[in-house]
Amino acid sequence: GDSVTQMEGPVTLSEEAFLTINCTYTATGYPSLFWYVQYPGEGLQLLLKATKADDKGSNKGFEATYRKETTSFHLEKGSVQVSDSAVYFCALSGRRGGGGADGLTFGKGTHLIIQP
Amino acid sequence: KAGVTQTPRYLIKTRGQQVTLSCSPISGHRSVSWYQQTPGQGLQFLFEYFSETQRNKGNFPGRFSGRQFSNSRSEMNVSTLELGDSALYLCASSFGQGGGYTFGSGTRLTVV
């Protein structure tokens, strides 16, 4: 079945450092890929997405490129802030059955801590 | 535009009881899916509904069930609650295939 693998952390960085969170996936067909962020006590917020190979999703300074050849969707940000501290989830949506949405398969989540 | 609304936010139940959680999707969204989040297992897919039909189901026992109404609102039910059912239950809605899923704030269920 479909699966998503990501580093679990915690990942601790200093403010203004460069961030990479690795994400690789296994899926049949051509899934859509997502990064979600979860702040303490809250639900998930969509950070960015990509629906086909070589697409780059971007939002709030975060970027990720859909790499079909390496089955990866790594999250990057050039300069992190304390407010970026949260748990980040990589996810995919398979295309089973056609039509409508198919649910999400999540990675375990990466706890990111940014120190001032 | 209103987001995904889940009620109640918090719930405490006793082992053996049953519980019903509610989810109202974003207006116009026809797909609703449910997830269980626990520290040990992370986020696990429960089931997904589209136009009142269950399209996919995760690997959960039959005690977990759900339904979707004609206005796209969805409910999930857990019968004969066990301590291990304590979790954050998240609902997400989507307009259709390949789109982004918008999540609600979740229902925190504690089984004692």
CSV table of C-alpha atoms in Angstrom, one decimal:
chain,number,residue,atom,x,y,z
A,1,GLY,CA,0.0,0.0,0.0
A,2,ASP,CA,0.9,3.7,0.0
A,3,SER,CA,3.4,4.9,2.5
A,4,VAL,CA,5.2,8.1,3.5
A,5,THR,CA,8.6,8.3,5.3
A,6,GLN,CA,9.9,11.4,7.0
A,7,MET,CA,12.5,12.2,9.6
A,8,GLU,CA,10.8,12.4,13.0
A,9,GLY,CA,13.1,14.6,15.0
A,10,PRO,CA,12.9,16.6,17.0
A,11,VAL,CA,14.9,18.9,14.7
A,12,THR,CA,16.4,21.8,16.5
A,13,LEU,CA,17.7,24.8,14.6
A,14,SER,CA,18.7,28.4,15.4
A,15,GLU,CA,16.6,31.3,14.0
A,16,GLU,CA,17.6,32.2,10.4
A,17,ALA,CA,19.1,28.8,9.7
A,18,PHE,CA,18.3,26.8,6.5
A,19,LEU,CA,15.7,24.1,6.9
A,20,THR,CA,15.3,20.8,5.1
A,21,ILE,CA,12.9,18.1,6.1
A,22,ASN,CA,13.1,15.0,4.0
A,23,CYS,CA,10.1,13.1,2.8
A,24,THR,CA,10.0,10.1,0.5
A,25,TYR,CA,6.9,8.1,-0.6
A,26,THR,CA,5.8,4.9,-2.0
A,27,ALA,CA,2.6,4.9,-4.1
A,28,THR,CA,1.1,3.4,-7.2
A,29,GLY,CA,-0.1,5.7,-9.9
A,30,TYR,CA,0.4,9.5,-9.7
A,31,PRO,CA,-0.4,10.8,-6.2
A,32,SER,CA,-0.7,14.4,-5.1
A,33,LEU,CA,1.7,15.4,-2.4
A,34,PHE,CA,1.2,17.7,0.6
A,35,TRP,CA,2.9,19.3,3.5
A,36,TYR,CA,0.7,20.1,6.5
A,37,VAL,CA,1.7,21.9,9.7
A,38,GLN,CA,0.2,21.4,13.2
A,39,TYR,CA,0.7,23.9,16.0
A,40,PRO,CA,0.1,22.8,19.6
A,41,GLY,CA,-3.5,22.1,20.4
A,42,GLU,CA,-4.7,22.7,16.9
A,43,GLY,CA,-5.7,20.8,13.8
A,44,LEU,CA,-3.7,20.5,10.6
A,45,GLN,CA,-3.1,23.4,8.2
A,46,LEU,CA,-2.2,22.9,4.6
A,47,LEU,CA,1.2,24.4,4.0
A,48,LEU,CA,1.7,23.6,0.3
A,49,LYS,CA,0.9,21.0,-2.3
A,50,ALA,CA,2.0,19.6,-5.7
A,51,THR,CA,-0.2,17.5,-7.9
A,52,LYS,CA,2.2,16.3,-10.6
A,53,ALA,CA,5.9,15.6,-11.2
A,54,ASP,CA,8.3,18.6,-11.2
A,55,ASP,CA,5.6,20.9,-9.7
A,56,LYS,CA,6.9,23.1,-7.0
A,57,GLY,CA,4.6,24.1,-4.1
A,58,SER,CA,5.4,27.2,-2.1
A,59,ASN,CA,3.9,29.2,0.7
A,60,LYS,CA,5.1,31.5,3.5
A,61,GLY,CA,8.8,31.0,2.4
A,62,PHE,CA,8.5,27.2,2.4
A,63,GLU,CA,9.0,25.2,-0.8
A,64,ALA,CA,8.9,21.6,-1.9
A,65,THR,CA,9.4,20.0,-5.4
A,66,TYR,CA,7.6,16.8,-6.5
A,67,ARG,CA,10.4,14.5,-7.7
A,68,LYS,CA,9.0,11.4,-9.3
A,69,GLU,CA,12.4,10.0,-10.1
A,70,THR,CA,13.5,9.9,-6.5
A,71,THR,CA,9.9,9.6,-5.1
A,72,SER,CA,10.6,12.6,-2.8
A,73,PHE,CA,9.0,15.8,-1.7
A,74,HIS,CA,11.5,17.5,0.6
A,75,LEU,CA,10.4,20.6,2.5
A,76,GLU,CA,12.8,23.6,2.5
A,77,LYS,CA,12.9,27.1,3.9
A,78,GLY,CA,15.8,29.5,3.6
A,79,SER,CA,15.6,31.3,6.9
A,80,VAL,CA,13.4,29.9,9.7
A,81,GLN,CA,11.8,31.9,12.5
A,82,VAL,CA,10.8,31.0,16.0
A,83,SER,CA,7.1,31.1,14.9
A,84,ASP,CA,7.9,28.1,12.5
A,85,SER,CA,8.2,25.8,15.5
A,86,ALA,CA,5.5,23.2,15.0
A,87,VAL,CA,5.1,19.6,13.8
A,88,TYR,CA,5.3,19.1,10.0
A,89,PHE,CA,3.6,16.2,8.2
A,90,CYS,CA,4.2,15.0,4.7
A,91,ALA,CA,1.2,13.3,3.1
A,92,LEU,CA,0.0,11.9,-0.2
A,93,SER,CA,-3.3,11.4,-1.8
A,94,GLY,CA,-3.5,8.3,-3.9
A,95,ARG,CA,-5.8,8.1,-6.9
A,96,ARG,CA,-7.7,4.9,-6.2
A,97,GLY,CA,-11.0,4.3,-8.0
A,98,GLY,CA,-11.2,7.6,-9.8
A,99,GLY,CA,-13.4,10.5,-9.0
A,100,GLY,CA,-13.7,12.4,-5.7
A,101,ALA,CA,-11.0,12.5,-3.1
A,102,ASP,CA,-9.2,9.4,-1.8
A,103,GLY,CA,-8.0,10.3,1.7
A,104,LEU,CA,-4.5,11.0,2.9
A,105,THR,CA,-1.6,8.8,3.9
A,106,PHE,CA,0.6,10.6,6.4
A,107,GLY,CA,4.2,10.4,7.5
A,108,LYS,CA,4.9,10.2,11.3
A,109,GLY,CA,5.5,14.0,11.5
A,110,THR,CA,8.7,16.0,12.2
A,111,HIS,CA,8.8,18.1,15.3
A,112,LEU,CA,10.7,21.3,14.5
A,113,ILE,CA,12.0,23.5,17.3
A,114,ILE,CA,13.5,26.9,16.4
A,115,GLN,CA,15.6,28.6,19.1
A,116,PRO,CA,16.1,32.4,19.2
B,1,LYS,CA,-16.2,31.3,4.2
B,2,ALA,CA,-16.6,29.1,7.3
B,3,GLY,CA,-14.0,26.4,7.8
B,4,VAL,CA,-14.5,22.8,8.8
B,5,THR,CA,-16.4,22.6,12.0
B,6,GLN,CA,-16.1,19.7,14.4
B,7,THR,CA,-18.2,19.2,17.5
B,8,PRO,CA,-17.7,18.7,20.3
B,9,ARG,CA,-14.1,19.9,20.9
B,10,TYR,CA,-13.6,17.7,24.0
B,11,LEU,CA,-15.3,14.6,25.2
B,12,ILE,CA,-14.8,12.3,28.1
B,13,LYS,CA,-16.4,8.8,28.0
B,14,THR,CA,-16.3,5.6,30.0
B,15,ARG,CA,-15.1,2.3,28.7
B,16,GLY,CA,-17.9,0.4,27.0
B,17,GLN,CA,-19.9,3.5,26.1
B,18,GLN,CA,-20.4,4.7,22.5
B,19,VAL,CA,-19.8,8.1,21.1
B,20,THR,CA,-20.8,10.1,18.0
B,21,LEU,CA,-18.6,12.9,16.6
B,22,SER,CA,-19.8,15.5,14.1
B,23,CYS,CA,-18.2,17.2,11.2
B,24,SER,CA,-19.5,20.0,9.0
B,25,PRO,CA,-17.4,20.5,5.8
B,26,ILE,CA,-16.7,23.7,4.0
B,27,SER,CA,-19.7,24.8,1.9
B,28,GLY,CA,-19.5,23.1,-1.5
B,29,HIS,CA,-17.1,20.4,-0.4
B,30,ARG,CA,-18.5,16.9,-1.1
B,31,SER,CA,-15.8,14.8,0.3
B,32,VAL,CA,-15.2,14.2,4.1
B,33,SER,CA,-12.6,12.0,5.5
B,34,TRP,CA,-11.8,11.1,9.1
B,35,TYR,CA,-8.4,10.5,10.9
B,36,GLN,CA,-7.3,9.3,14.2
B,37,GLN,CA,-4.2,10.9,15.7
B,38,THR,CA,-2.4,9.4,18.7
B,39,PRO,CA,1.2,9.9,19.9
B,40,GLY,CA,2.1,6.3,19.2
B,41,GLN,CA,0.5,5.6,15.8
B,42,GLY,CA,0.5,9.1,14.4
B,43,LEU,CA,-2.2,10.1,11.9
B,44,GLN,CA,-4.2,7.1,10.6
B,45,PHE,CA,-7.0,7.2,8.0
B,46,LEU,CA,-10.3,6.0,9.2
B,47,PHE,CA,-12.7,6.4,6.3
B,48,GLU,CA,-13.7,8.7,3.5
B,49,TYR,CA,-17.1,9.7,2.2
B,50,PHE,CA,-18.1,11.3,-1.1
B,51,SER,CA,-21.7,12.1,-2.0
B,52,GLU,CA,-23.0,10.0,0.9
B,53,THR,CA,-21.1,6.9,-0.1
B,54,GLN,CA,-18.1,5.4,1.8
B,55,ARG,CA,-15.3,5.3,-0.8
B,56,ASN,CA,-12.4,4.1,1.3
B,57,LYS,CA,-11.9,2.6,4.8
B,58,GLY,CA,-8.8,2.3,6.8
B,59,ASN,CA,-7.6,-0.6,8.9
B,60,PHE,CA,-9.9,-0.1,11.9
B,61,PRO,CA,-12.3,-2.6,13.6
B,62,GLY,CA,-16.0,-2.5,12.9
B,63,ARG,CA,-16.6,-0.6,16.1
B,64,PHE,CA,-15.7,2.5,14.1
B,65,SER,CA,-18.4,3.5,11.6
B,66,GLY,CA,-19.5,6.7,9.9
B,67,ARG,CA,-22.0,8.2,7.6
B,68,GLN,CA,-22.5,11.2,5.4
B,69,PHE,CA,-25.7,13.1,4.9
B,70,SER,CA,-27.2,14.7,1.8
B,71,ASN,CA,-25.8,18.2,3.0
B,72,SER,CA,-22.3,16.6,3.2
B,73,ARG,CA,-22.2,16.8,7.0
B,74,SER,CA,-20.7,13.6,8.4
B,75,GLU,CA,-20.7,11.7,11.7
B,76,MET,CA,-18.5,9.0,13.0
B,77,ASN,CA,-19.5,6.6,15.7
B,78,VAL,CA,-17.4,4.5,18.0
B,79,SER,CA,-19.1,1.7,19.9
B,80,THR,CA,-17.9,-0.2,22.9
B,81,LEU,CA,-15.2,2.3,23.7
B,82,GLU,CA,-11.8,1.1,24.8
B,83,LEU,CA,-9.0,3.0,26.5
B,84,GLY,CA,-6.9,2.8,23.3
B,85,ASP,CA,-9.6,4.8,21.5
B,86,SER,CA,-8.4,7.9,23.4
B,87,ALA,CA,-7.2,10.2,20.6
B,88,LEU,CA,-7.6,13.4,18.6
B,89,TYR,CA,-10.2,12.7,15.8
B,90,LEU,CA,-9.7,15.0,12.8
B,91,CYS,CA,-12.1,15.5,10.0
B,92,ALA,CA,-11.1,17.0,6.6
B,93,SER,CA,-13.1,18.1,3.7
B,94,SER,CA,-12.2,18.5,0.0
B,95,PHE,CA,-13.9,19.7,-3.1
B,96,GLY,CA,-12.6,16.8,-5.2
B,97,GLN,CA,-9.8,14.7,-6.3
B,98,GLY,CA,-6.2,16.0,-6.0
B,99,GLY,CA,-7.3,19.1,-4.2
B,100,GLY,CA,-6.1,20.3,-0.8
B,101,TYR,CA,-7.8,18.9,2.2
B,102,THR,CA,-9.0,21.4,4.9
B,103,PHE,CA,-9.0,20.1,8.4
B,104,GLY,CA,-11.1,20.9,11.4
B,105,SER,CA,-9.6,21.6,14.8
B,106,GLY,CA,-10.5,18.1,15.9
B,107,THR,CA,-12.4,16.4,18.7
B,108,ARG,CA,-10.3,15.3,21.7
B,109,LEU,CA,-11.8,12.0,23.0
B,110,THR,CA,-10.6,10.7,26.3
B,111,VAL,CA,-11.8,7.2,27.4
B,112,VAL,CA,-11.6,6.5,31.2
